[in-house]
Every structure is written in structure tokens, then in C-alpha cells.
Coordinates of C-alpha atoms and ligand atoms in Angstrom, one line a residue:
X1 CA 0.0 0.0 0.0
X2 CA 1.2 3.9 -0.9
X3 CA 2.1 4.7 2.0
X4 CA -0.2 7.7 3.6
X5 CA -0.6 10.0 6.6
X6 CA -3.9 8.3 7.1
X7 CA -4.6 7.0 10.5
X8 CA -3.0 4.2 12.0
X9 CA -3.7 1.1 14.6
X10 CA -2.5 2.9 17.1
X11 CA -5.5 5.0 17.1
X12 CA -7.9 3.2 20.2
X13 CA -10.9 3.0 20.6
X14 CA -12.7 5.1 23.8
X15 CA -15.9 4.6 25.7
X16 CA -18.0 7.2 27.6
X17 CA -15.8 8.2 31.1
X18 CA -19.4 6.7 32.8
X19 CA -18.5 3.4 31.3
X20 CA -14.9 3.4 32.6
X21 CA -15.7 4.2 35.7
X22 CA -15.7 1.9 38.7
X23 CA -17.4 3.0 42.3
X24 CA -14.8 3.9 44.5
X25 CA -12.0 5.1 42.6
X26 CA -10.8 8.8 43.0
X27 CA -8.1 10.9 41.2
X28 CA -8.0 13.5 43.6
X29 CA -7.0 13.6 47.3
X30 CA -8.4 16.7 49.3
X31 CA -5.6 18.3 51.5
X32 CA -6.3 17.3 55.0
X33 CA -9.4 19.2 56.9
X34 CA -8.0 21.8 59.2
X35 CA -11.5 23.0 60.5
X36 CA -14.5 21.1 62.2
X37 CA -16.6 19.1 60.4
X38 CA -19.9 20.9 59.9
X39 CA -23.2 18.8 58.3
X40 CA -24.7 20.5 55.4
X41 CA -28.1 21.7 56.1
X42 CA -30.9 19.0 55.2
X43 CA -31.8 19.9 51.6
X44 CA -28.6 19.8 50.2
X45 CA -27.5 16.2 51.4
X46 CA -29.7 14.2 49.0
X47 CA -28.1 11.8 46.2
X48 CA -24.8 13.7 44.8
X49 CA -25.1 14.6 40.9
X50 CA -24.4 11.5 38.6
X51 CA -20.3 11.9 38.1
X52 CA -18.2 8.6 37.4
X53 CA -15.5 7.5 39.9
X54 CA -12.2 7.5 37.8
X55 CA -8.7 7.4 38.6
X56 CA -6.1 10.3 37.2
X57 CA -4.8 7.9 34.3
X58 CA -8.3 6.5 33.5
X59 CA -9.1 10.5 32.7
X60 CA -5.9 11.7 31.2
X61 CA -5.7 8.5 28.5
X62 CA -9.6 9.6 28.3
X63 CA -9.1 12.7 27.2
X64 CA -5.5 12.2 25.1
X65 CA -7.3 9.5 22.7
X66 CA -9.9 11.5 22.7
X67 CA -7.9 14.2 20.8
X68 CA -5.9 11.7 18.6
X69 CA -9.3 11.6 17.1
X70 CA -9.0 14.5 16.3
X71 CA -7.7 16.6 13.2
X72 CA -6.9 20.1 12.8
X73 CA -4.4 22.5 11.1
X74 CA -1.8 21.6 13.5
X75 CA -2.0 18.4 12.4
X76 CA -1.5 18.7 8.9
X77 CA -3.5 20.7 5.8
X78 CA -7.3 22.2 6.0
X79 CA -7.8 23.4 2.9
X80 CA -11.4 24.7 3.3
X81 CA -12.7 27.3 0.6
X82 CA -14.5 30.5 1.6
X83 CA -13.3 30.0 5.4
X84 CA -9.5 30.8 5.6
X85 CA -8.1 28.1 7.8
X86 CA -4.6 29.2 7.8
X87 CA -1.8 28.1 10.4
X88 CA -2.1 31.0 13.2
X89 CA 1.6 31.8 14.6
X90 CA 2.0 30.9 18.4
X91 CA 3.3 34.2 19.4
X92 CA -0.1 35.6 19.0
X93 CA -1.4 33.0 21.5
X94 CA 1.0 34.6 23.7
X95 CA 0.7 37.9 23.5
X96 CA -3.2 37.0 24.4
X97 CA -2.0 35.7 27.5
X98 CA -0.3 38.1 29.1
X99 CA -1.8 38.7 32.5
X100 CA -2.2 42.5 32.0
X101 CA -4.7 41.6 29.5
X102 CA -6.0 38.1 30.7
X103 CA -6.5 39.8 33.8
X104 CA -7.8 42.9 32.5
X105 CA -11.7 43.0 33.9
X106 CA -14.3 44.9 31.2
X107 CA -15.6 47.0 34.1
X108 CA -12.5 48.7 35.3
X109 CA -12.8 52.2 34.7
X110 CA -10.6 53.9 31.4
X111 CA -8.0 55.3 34.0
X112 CA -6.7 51.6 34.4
X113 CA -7.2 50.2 31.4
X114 CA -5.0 52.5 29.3
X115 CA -3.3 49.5 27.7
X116 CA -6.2 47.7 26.9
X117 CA -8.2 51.0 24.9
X118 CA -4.3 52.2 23.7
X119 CA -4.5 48.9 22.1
X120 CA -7.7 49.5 21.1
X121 CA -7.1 52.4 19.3
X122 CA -4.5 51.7 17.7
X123 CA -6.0 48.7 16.3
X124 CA -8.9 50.5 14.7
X125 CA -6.0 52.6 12.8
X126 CA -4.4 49.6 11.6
X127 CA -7.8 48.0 10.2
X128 CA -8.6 51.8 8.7
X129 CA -5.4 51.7 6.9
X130 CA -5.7 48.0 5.8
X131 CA -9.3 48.4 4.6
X132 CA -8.7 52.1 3.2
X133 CA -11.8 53.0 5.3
X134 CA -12.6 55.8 7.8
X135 CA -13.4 54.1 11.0
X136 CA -13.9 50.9 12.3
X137 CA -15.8 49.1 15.3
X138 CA -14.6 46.4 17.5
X139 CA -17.3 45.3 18.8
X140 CA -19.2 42.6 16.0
X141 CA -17.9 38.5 17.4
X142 CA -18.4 37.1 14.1
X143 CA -18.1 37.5 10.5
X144 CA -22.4 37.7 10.6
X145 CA -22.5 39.7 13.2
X146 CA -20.5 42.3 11.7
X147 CA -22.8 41.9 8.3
X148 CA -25.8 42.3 10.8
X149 CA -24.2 45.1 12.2
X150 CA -23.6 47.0 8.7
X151 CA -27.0 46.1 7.6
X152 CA -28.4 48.6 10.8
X153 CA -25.9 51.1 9.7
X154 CA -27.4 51.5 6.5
X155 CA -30.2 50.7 8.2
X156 CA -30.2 54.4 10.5
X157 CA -28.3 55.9 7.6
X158 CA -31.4 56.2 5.5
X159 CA -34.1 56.6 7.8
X160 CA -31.5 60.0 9.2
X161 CA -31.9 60.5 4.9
X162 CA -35.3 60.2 5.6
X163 CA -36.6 57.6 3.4
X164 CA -36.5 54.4 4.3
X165 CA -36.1 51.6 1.8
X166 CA -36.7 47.9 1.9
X167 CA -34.7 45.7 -0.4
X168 CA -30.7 45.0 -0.7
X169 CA -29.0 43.1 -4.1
X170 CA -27.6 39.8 -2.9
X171 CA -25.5 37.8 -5.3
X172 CA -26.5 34.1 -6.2
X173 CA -22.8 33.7 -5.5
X174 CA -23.0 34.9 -1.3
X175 CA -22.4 33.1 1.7
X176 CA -25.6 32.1 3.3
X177 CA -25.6 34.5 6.3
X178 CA -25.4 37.6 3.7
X179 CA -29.5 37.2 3.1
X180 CA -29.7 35.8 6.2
X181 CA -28.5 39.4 7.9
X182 CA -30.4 41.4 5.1
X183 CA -33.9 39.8 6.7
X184 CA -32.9 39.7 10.1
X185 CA -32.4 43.7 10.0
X186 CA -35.8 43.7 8.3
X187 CA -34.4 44.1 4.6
X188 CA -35.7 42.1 1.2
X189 CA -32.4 40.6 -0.2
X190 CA -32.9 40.6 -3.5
X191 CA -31.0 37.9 -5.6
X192 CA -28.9 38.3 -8.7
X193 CA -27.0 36.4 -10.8
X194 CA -23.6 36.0 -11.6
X195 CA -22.7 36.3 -15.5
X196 CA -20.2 32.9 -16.9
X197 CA -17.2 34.7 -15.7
X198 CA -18.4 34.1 -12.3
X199 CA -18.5 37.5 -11.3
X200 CA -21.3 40.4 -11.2
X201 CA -22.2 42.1 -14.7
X202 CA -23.1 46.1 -14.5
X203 CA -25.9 45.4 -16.4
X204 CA -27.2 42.9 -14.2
X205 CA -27.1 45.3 -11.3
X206 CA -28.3 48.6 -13.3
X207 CA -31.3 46.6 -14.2
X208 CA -32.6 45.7 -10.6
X209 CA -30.6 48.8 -8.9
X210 CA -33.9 51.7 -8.0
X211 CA -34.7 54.2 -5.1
X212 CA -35.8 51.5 -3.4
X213 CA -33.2 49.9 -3.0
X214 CA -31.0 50.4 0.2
X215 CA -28.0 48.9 -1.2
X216 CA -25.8 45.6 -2.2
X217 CA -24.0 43.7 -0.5
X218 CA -21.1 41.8 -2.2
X219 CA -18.4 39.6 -0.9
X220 CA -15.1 40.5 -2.8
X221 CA -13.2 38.6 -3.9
X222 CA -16.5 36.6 -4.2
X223 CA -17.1 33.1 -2.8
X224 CA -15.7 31.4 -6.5
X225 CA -12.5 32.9 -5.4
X226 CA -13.3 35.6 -8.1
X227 CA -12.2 39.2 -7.7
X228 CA -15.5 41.4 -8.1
X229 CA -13.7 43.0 -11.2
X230 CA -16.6 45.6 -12.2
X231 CA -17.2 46.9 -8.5
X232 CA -16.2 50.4 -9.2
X233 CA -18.7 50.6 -11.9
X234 CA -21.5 48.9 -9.4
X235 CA -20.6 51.0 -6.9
X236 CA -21.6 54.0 -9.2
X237 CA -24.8 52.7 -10.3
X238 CA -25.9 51.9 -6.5
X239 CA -24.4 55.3 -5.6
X240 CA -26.0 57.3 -8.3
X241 CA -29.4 55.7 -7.1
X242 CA -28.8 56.6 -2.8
X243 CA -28.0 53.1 -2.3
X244 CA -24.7 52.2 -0.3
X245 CA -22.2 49.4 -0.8
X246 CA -21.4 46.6 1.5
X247 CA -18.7 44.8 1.6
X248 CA -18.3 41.0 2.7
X249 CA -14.9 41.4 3.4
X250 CA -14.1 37.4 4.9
X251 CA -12.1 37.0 1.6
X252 CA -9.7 39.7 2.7
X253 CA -6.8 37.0 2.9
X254 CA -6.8 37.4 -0.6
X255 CA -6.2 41.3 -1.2
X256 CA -4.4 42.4 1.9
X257 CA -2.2 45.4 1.0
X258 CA -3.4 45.0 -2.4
X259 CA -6.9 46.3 -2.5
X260 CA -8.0 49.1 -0.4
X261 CA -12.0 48.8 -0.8
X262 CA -12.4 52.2 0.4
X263 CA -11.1 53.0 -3.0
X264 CA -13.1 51.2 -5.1
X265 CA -16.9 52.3 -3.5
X266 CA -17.2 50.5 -0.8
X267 CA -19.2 52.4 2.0
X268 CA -19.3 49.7 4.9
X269 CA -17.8 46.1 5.0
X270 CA -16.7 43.7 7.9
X271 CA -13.4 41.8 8.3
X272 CA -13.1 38.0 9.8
X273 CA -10.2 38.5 12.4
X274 CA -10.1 34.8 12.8
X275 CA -10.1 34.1 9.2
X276 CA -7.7 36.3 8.2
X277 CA -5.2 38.0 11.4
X278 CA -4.6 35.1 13.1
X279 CA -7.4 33.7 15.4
X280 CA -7.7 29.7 15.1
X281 CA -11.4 29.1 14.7
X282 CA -13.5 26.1 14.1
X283 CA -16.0 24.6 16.3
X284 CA -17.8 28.0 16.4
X285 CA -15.2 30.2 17.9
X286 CA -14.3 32.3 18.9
X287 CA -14.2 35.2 16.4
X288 CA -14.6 38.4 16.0
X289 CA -15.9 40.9 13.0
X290 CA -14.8 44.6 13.3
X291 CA -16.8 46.9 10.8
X292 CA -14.8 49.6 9.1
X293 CA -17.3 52.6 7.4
X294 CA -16.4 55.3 5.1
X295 CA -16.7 59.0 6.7
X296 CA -20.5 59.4 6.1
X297 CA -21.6 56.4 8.0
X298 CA -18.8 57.3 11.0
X299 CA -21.9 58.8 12.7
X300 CA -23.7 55.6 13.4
X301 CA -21.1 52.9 14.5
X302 CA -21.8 51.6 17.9
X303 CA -21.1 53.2 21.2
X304 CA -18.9 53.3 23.2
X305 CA -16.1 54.0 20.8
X306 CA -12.6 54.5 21.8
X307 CA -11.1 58.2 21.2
X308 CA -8.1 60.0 22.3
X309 CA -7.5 63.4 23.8
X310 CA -4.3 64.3 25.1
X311 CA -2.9 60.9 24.9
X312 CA -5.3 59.3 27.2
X313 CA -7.8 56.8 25.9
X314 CA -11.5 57.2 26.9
X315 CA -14.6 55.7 26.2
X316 CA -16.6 57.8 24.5
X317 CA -20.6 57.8 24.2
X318 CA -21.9 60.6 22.8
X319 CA -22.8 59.7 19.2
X320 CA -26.6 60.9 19.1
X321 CA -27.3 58.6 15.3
X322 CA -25.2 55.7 17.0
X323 CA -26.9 52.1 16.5
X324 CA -25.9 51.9 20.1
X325 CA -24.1 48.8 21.9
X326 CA -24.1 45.6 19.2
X327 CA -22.4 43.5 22.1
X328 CA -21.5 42.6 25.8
X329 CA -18.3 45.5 26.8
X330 CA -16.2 45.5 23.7
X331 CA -16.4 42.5 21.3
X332 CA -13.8 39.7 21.2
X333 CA -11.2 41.0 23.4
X334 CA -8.4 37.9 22.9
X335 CA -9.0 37.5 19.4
X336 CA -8.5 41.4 19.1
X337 CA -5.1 41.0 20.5
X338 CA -4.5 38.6 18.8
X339 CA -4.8 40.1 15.8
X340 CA -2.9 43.2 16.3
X341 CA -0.2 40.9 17.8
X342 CA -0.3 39.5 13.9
X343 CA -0.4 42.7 12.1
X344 CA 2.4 44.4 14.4
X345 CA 5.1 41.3 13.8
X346 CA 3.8 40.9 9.9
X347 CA 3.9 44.6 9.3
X348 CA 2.6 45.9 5.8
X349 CA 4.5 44.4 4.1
X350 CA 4.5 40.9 4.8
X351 CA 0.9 41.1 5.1
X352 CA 0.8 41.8 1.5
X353 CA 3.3 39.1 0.5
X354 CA 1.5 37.0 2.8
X355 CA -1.9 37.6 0.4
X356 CA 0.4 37.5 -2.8
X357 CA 1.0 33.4 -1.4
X358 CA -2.3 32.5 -1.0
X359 CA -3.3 33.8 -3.9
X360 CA 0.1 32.2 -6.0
X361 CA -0.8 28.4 -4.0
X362 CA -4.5 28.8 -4.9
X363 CA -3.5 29.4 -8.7
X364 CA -0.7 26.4 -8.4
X365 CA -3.7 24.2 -7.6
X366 CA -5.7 25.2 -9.9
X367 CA -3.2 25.0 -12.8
X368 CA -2.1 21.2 -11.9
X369 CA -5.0 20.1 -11.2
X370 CA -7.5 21.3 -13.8
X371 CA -6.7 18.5 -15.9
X372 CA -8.0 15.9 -13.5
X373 CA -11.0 18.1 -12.3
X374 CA -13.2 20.1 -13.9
X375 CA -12.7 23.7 -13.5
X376 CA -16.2 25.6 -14.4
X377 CA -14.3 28.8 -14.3
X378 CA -10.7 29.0 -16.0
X379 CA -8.8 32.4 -15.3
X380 CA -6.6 33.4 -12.7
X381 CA -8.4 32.8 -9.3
X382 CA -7.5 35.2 -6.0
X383 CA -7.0 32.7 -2.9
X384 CA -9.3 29.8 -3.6
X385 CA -10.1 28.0 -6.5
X386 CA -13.3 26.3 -7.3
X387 CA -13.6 22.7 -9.1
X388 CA -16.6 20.1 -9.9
X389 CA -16.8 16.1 -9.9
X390 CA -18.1 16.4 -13.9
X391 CA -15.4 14.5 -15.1
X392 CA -15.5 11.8 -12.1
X393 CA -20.1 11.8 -12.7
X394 CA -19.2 9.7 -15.8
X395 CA -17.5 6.7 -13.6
X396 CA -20.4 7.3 -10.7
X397 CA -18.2 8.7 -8.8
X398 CA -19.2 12.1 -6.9
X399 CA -17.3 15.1 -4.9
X400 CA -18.2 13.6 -1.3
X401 CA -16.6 10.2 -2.4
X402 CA -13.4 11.8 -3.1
X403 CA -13.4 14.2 -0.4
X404 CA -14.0 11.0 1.7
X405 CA -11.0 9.3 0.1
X406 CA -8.5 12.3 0.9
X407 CA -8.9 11.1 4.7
X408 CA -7.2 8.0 4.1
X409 CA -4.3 9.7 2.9
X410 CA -4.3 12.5 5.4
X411 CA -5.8 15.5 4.5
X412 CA -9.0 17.1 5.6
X413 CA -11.2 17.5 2.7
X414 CA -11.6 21.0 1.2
X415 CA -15.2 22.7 1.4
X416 CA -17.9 20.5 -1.1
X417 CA -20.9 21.2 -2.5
X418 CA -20.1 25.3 -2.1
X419 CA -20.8 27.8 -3.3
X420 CA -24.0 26.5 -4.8
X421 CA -23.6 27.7 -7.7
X422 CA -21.5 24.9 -9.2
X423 CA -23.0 21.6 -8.8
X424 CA -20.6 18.8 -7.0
X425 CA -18.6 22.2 -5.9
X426 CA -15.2 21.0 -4.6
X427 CA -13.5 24.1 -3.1
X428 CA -10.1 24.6 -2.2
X429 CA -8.1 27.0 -0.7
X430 CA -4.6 26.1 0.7
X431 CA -3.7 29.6 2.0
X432 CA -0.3 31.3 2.3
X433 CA 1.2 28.6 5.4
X434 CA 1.4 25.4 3.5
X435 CA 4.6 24.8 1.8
X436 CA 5.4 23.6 -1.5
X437 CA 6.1 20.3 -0.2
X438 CA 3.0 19.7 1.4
X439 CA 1.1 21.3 -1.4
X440 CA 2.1 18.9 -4.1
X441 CA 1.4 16.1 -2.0
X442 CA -2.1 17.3 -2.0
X443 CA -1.7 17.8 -5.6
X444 CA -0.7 14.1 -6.1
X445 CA -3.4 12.8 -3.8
X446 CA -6.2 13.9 -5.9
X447 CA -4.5 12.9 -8.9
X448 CA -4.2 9.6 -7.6
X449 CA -7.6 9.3 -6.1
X450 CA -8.5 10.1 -10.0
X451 CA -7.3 7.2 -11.0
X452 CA -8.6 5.2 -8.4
X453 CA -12.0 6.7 -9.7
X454 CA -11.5 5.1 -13.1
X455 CA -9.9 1.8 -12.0
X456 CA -11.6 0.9 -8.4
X457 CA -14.8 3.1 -8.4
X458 CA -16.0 0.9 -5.2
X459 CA -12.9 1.8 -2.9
X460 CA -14.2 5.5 -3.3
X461 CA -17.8 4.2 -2.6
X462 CA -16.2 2.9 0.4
X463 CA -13.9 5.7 1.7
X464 CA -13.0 6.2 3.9
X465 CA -11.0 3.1 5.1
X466 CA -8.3 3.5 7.2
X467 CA -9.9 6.4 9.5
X468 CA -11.2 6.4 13.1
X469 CA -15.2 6.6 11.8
X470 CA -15.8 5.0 8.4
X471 CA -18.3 6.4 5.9
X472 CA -21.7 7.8 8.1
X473 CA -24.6 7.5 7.4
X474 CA -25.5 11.5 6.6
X475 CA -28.9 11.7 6.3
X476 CA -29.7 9.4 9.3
X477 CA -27.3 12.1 11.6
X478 CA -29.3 14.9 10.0
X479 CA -32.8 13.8 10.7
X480 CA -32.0 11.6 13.9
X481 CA -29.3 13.9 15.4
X482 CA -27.9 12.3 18.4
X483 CA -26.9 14.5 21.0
X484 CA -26.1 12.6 24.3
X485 CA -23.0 10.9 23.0
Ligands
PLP1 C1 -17.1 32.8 7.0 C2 -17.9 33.7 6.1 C3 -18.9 34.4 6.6 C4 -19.4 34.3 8.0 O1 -18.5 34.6 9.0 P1 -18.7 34.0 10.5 O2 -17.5 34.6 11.2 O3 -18.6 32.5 10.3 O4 -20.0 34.4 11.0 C5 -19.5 35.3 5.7 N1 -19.2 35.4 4.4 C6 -18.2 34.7 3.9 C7 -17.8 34.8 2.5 C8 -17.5 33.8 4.7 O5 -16.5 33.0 4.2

């Protein structure tokens, strides 16, 4: 057999810590009492809560199989499209642990916690200068809720205009919680399609754009991997008509240093710190999604806002057209720091060589492999690149099946079946961290798991084989979720 980074034997099995456990064992001896005994009042002696007796090793082998199960980007490649998944340097994590900020409490008044806002501050600059925007807001924990929060800026933007309007353009090619954050702020999102270049035709949009129409929202590059090439001209139209421009800005990994959107008409747009500055994510967090604005929408970012006078940092609350607070003190606090941690060691520019990577690995892929995959759209991609199991459909054999099959040999399979547009979407994007080496390994893999597809068909049926949990059964987990392990 080829030999592969697949899992081995060594890999054992683990039940539930309540089946270990045997009545009487204990891990843990309490220091000897050094007071009287005292009973507990009446009502709280009754049965104990349900815990299993365990010794130390029974919980420490517990809990190390447990995460030899597991597989993430310390472990080798993730190359998921459309969620940047990118080795995050271990300095960061350790700049987020110093005890001036880990022991930095949210309620301490701006006198003692001039590090923390100085931080702040000077964070929001950074962002400003990276997005090319006016002013940003720290406080948004996700990617979403930073769309959500630009949706309410435009929101109170045009009701202070005085005419409120109820639709925003969403492109067939957006991530699902763009509409999602159009209706929850009470929007229509209103879809359009992409041309065959995969990208948003003027024409399209100057069709659907009209005064009642609050804006678009467009994630550039887009979720193909596709830079947004006719933006300035959309941005026009949608100008020209009152409406105002928001940007999905999750695929920033790709333009960093490169693109400043407040140049090409972008009024408002959110950044993913822990997609793209250094934050670890998966699992659902955590995260954190600052929104940068242009000047006329500085106005209505949420309070409190950090400002300076006389170089000492307050927080400041007086913004009368302010959406107000979007979340608990002042967003993501350790994922912030992390962040500018990244930004100050990369400095500008590393950050832009650091896009120039991902977008150079992403077009290597794409280039080598475009032979053995279908590639719906061929021209130069930013940092992802987007193919289809046509070729494979022929021998019965479908994305899933192959994404299945990469396991055995030690990589997590890439994003599938997204963006919808492209049926049997298989969606790579290997980032600026992975090596060459490592790279066209993954290269090779799906090359030979192409020819497995034409010779063995059933082993991909069958994938995968060597890992810890074989092929699942995906519908039954969907409709019969189990959720007490
Ligand atoms: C990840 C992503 C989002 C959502 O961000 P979250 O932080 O997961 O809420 C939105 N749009 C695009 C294009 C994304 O890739």
C-alpha cells in the first residue's frame, strides 16, 4: 500500500468516562481538613449529581485518545474554501495571554485600562489603513454579526436620509448569512445572478438597482475565489441611485495590501479576524468581525467608541445617530489581541506578501489540477479556486466520495458542494502557510484518487477506510441527530 498519513492502529478505541468508571476510585485527594466538620443543612444532602469514579490515568488516556481523534491545522492541511483556515503563529497566542490583558476586567474604569483601549485604538487605525476606510468598530464576534451590524448602519443611515427603503441586491454567488443578515435587519435581499465569468455584470445590477433599494451587498473577492472585477462601476450605479455598498470582506486573505476597498466604493464592509489575522477558529469560535465605514456612515457605529485626547484613551458615548451597543463590553477582546499581535510582527508588508501566497498556491492548484477536475471557471483565481466532480459523474463517482478518500491519505477535505452555484462544488483553498512540499502532495493525492476513480470506483464508494469513523450515514445524523453521545 502507498504509504499515507492516514490514520493508524494505534489509534484506540474510547468509551463514555461513565462506562470506565468503577465506584470507589478517585483521582483526587483533598488536603487534610483543618477545620471542624460541619453537616450541610438538610436539603442539600440528597443523592450527589451522577459523576463517574475515575482514577487520574483513567481521565488523562480519556481525554489524550480522545484528541488523537482529532484533526486540525496543527496536524497537517485544511484546505477549506471560503473559510480561511490558515496556520495561526503561536506568538499571537501569547501575546493574548499576558496577565495584563487576561487579567484585564471589562468593568474597570478607562484610567486603568489605558493599555487595553491604547490597544484599542490603535488597532482600529491599523484596520482603517488596511481596509482604506474611515473608522472601524470592535465590537461585532463574528463575520455575521458584523454583516448584521452594517445592515443597521445602512439601516439608520437612511431613515436619518429620511426615506426608508426595503430591499438589498444579494449575489447568487454569497455566503448564506449575507441574506440571512439582510432579513434579520428587516431588509428584502434581493437575488442576482452572476454572469459565466463568475462575477457580477453592470448590467445585471443597473437593471434591478432603484430608489428603493437600500444597497448591495457583495463579498469581494466573491465566494468562486473571483475578484469582483466591475465593482467600481457597481458602486456608481448603487451610488448614483442613494443606495450604499457593503462589503463581505471574509475573503480579505486574498487582497491584503493590495486592494484598499475604500477606494473602489465601498461604503461599509466587515473583516473576519479569525479568518484572516490570526485567530484559530472552528468549532464555532471564537471570532470576532470589526466593521470599518467610510466617513459618512462614522456617525452611526456603535457606542462606546474608543477616542483620544491628550494621549489618554477614553470611552466615549456621545454619538446621538449611534446604533448603540451591538455586544456585551467590547467584542472579542483575545481575538483582538491577537490580531494586532499578527499585524504588528507581519507589518505591511509581509501582510501583502502573505496575500500574494495565498493567492500564488491557490492558482498552483488550480493550474495542476485542472486536468483531473473540472474547473467551471478557467482564469486566474484570487486565494481559492473552485472545481466540480463532472469529469468523475461519468465513472459514478461524486465530490463527497473523493473528499472521503483524501482522509485515508491524510488531509481534511476541502469545502464541497459550495458555493451552490457549481454543482458537486469541490472548493479549495490552501492559503499562504502550507509549503510547497506539502502542497504537491495534495496535488498528487487527488490525482491519484482520480485514477482510483477510473480503476476501483467501489474503494471510493467505500472511503474512507483507514480512519477512526468510516463512511456515516449523513442523512440518518441529519434527521436523527444524536446529542447525548
Ligand atoms: C465565513 C464567512 C462568513 C461568516 O463569517 P462567520 O464569522 O462565520 O459568521 C460570511 N461570508 C463569507 C464569504 C465567509 O467566508
Amino acid at each position: 500500500m502507498k504509504e499515507s498519513l492516514g490514520a493508524t492502529g494505534l489509534i484506540l478505541n474510547e468509551p463514555l468516562l461513565w462506562e470506565k468508571g468503577k465506584k470507589g476510585r478517585c483521582g483526587f485527594s483533598f488536603p487534610r481538613r483543618d477545620v471542624e466538620p460541619c453537616p450541610l443543612d438538610e436539603e442539600l444532602t440528597g443523592e450527589g449529581p451522577d459523576f463517574p469514579d475515575l482514577s487520574e490515568v483513567d481521565v488523562v488516556r480519556h481525554y489524550t485518545r480522545l484528541a488523537q481523534w482529532n484533526f486540525g491545522v496543527d496536524t497537517g492541511m485544511y484546505p477549506l474554501g471560503s473559510c480561511t483556515m490558515k496556520y495561526s503563529p503561536k506568538t499571537n497566542e501569547k501575546q493574548a495571554s499576558l496577565p495584563g490583558f487576561t487579567g484585564a476586567h471589562p468593568l474597570l474604569p478607562s484610567s486603568l485600562s489605558q493599555g487595553a483601549l491604547k490597544m484599542m485604538f490603535e488597532f482600529e487605525q491599523y484596520l482603517n489603513e488596511i481596509t482604506g476606510m474611515y473608522a472601524t468598530t470592535l465590537q461585532p464576534a463574528a463575520g455575521a454579526h458584523g454583516e448584521f451590524t452594517g445592515m443597521l448602519i445602512i439601516y439608520a443611515f437612511h431613515k436619518k436620509q429620511g426615506a426608508q427603503r426595503s430591499k438589498i441586491i444579494v449575489p447568487d454567488t454569497a455566503h448564506g448569512t449575507n441574506p440571512a443578515s439582510v432579513s434579520l435587519c428587516g431588509f428584502r435581499p434581493v437575488p442576482v445572478t452572476s454572469n459565466e465569468q463568475g462575477i457580477l455584470s453592470v448590467e445585471a445590477i443597473a437593471e434591478i438597482m432603484d430608489q428603493d433599494t437600500a444597497g448591495i451587498m457583495v463579498t469581494n473577492p466573491n465566494t468562486l475565489g473571483l475578484f469582483e472585477e466591475n465593482i467600481q462601476k457597481i458602486a456608481q450605479i448603487v451610488h448614483a441611485k442613494g443606495g450604499l455598498v457593503y462589503c463581505d470582506g471574509a475573503n480579505m486573505n486574498a487582497v491584503m495590501g493590495m486592494v484598499k476597498m475604500g477606494n473602489i466604493g465601498i461604503d461599509v464592509m466587515q473583516l473576519n479576524l479569525h479568518k484572516t489575522f490570526s485567530t484559530p477558529h472552528g468549532g464555532g469560535g471564537p471570532g470576532s468581525g470589526p466593521v470599518s465605514v467610510a466617513k459618512h456612515l462614522e456617525p452611526f457605529l456603535p457606542v462606546p467608541r474608543v477616542v483620544e485626547e491628550n494621549n489618554t484613551y477614553i470611552l466615549a458615548e456621545d454619538y446621538p445617530d449611534s446604533i448603540g451597543k451591538i455586544s456585551a463590553f467590547h467584542g472579542a477582546f483575545g481575538v483582538i489581541i491577537k490580531a494586532y499581535s499578527y499585524i504588528r510582527s507581519m507589518g505591511p508588508e509581509n501582510l501583502k506578501k502573505a496575500s500574494q501566497l495565498a493567492v500564488l498556491n491557490a492558482n498552483y492548484i488550480k493550474e495542476r489540477l485542472k486536468g483531473t477536475l473540472h474547473l467551471p471557471y478557467d482564469r486566474p483565481c484570487m486565494h481559492e479556486c473552485v472545481f466540480s466532480d463532472k469529469h468523475q459523474a461519468t465513472q459514478n463517482i461524486a465530490t463527497l466520495d473523493m473528499a472521503k478518500r483524501l482522509m485515508d491519505y491524510g488531509f481534511h477535505p476541502p469545502t464541497v458542494h459550495f458555493p451552490l452555484v457549481v454543482p458537486g462544488a469541490i472548493m479549495v483553498e490552501p492559503t499562504e502557510t502550507e509549503s510547497k512540499e506539502d502542497i504537491d502532495q495534495f496535488i498528487e493525492t487527488f490525482k491519484a484518487i482520480a485514477s482510483e476513480a477510473r480503476e476501483n470506483p467501489d474503494l471510493l464508494h467505500h472511503a474512507p477506510k483507514s480512519c477512526k469513523v468510516k463512511r456515516l450515514d449523513e442523512v440518518t445524523a441529519a434527521r436523527k441527530p444524536c446529542l447525548t453521545g
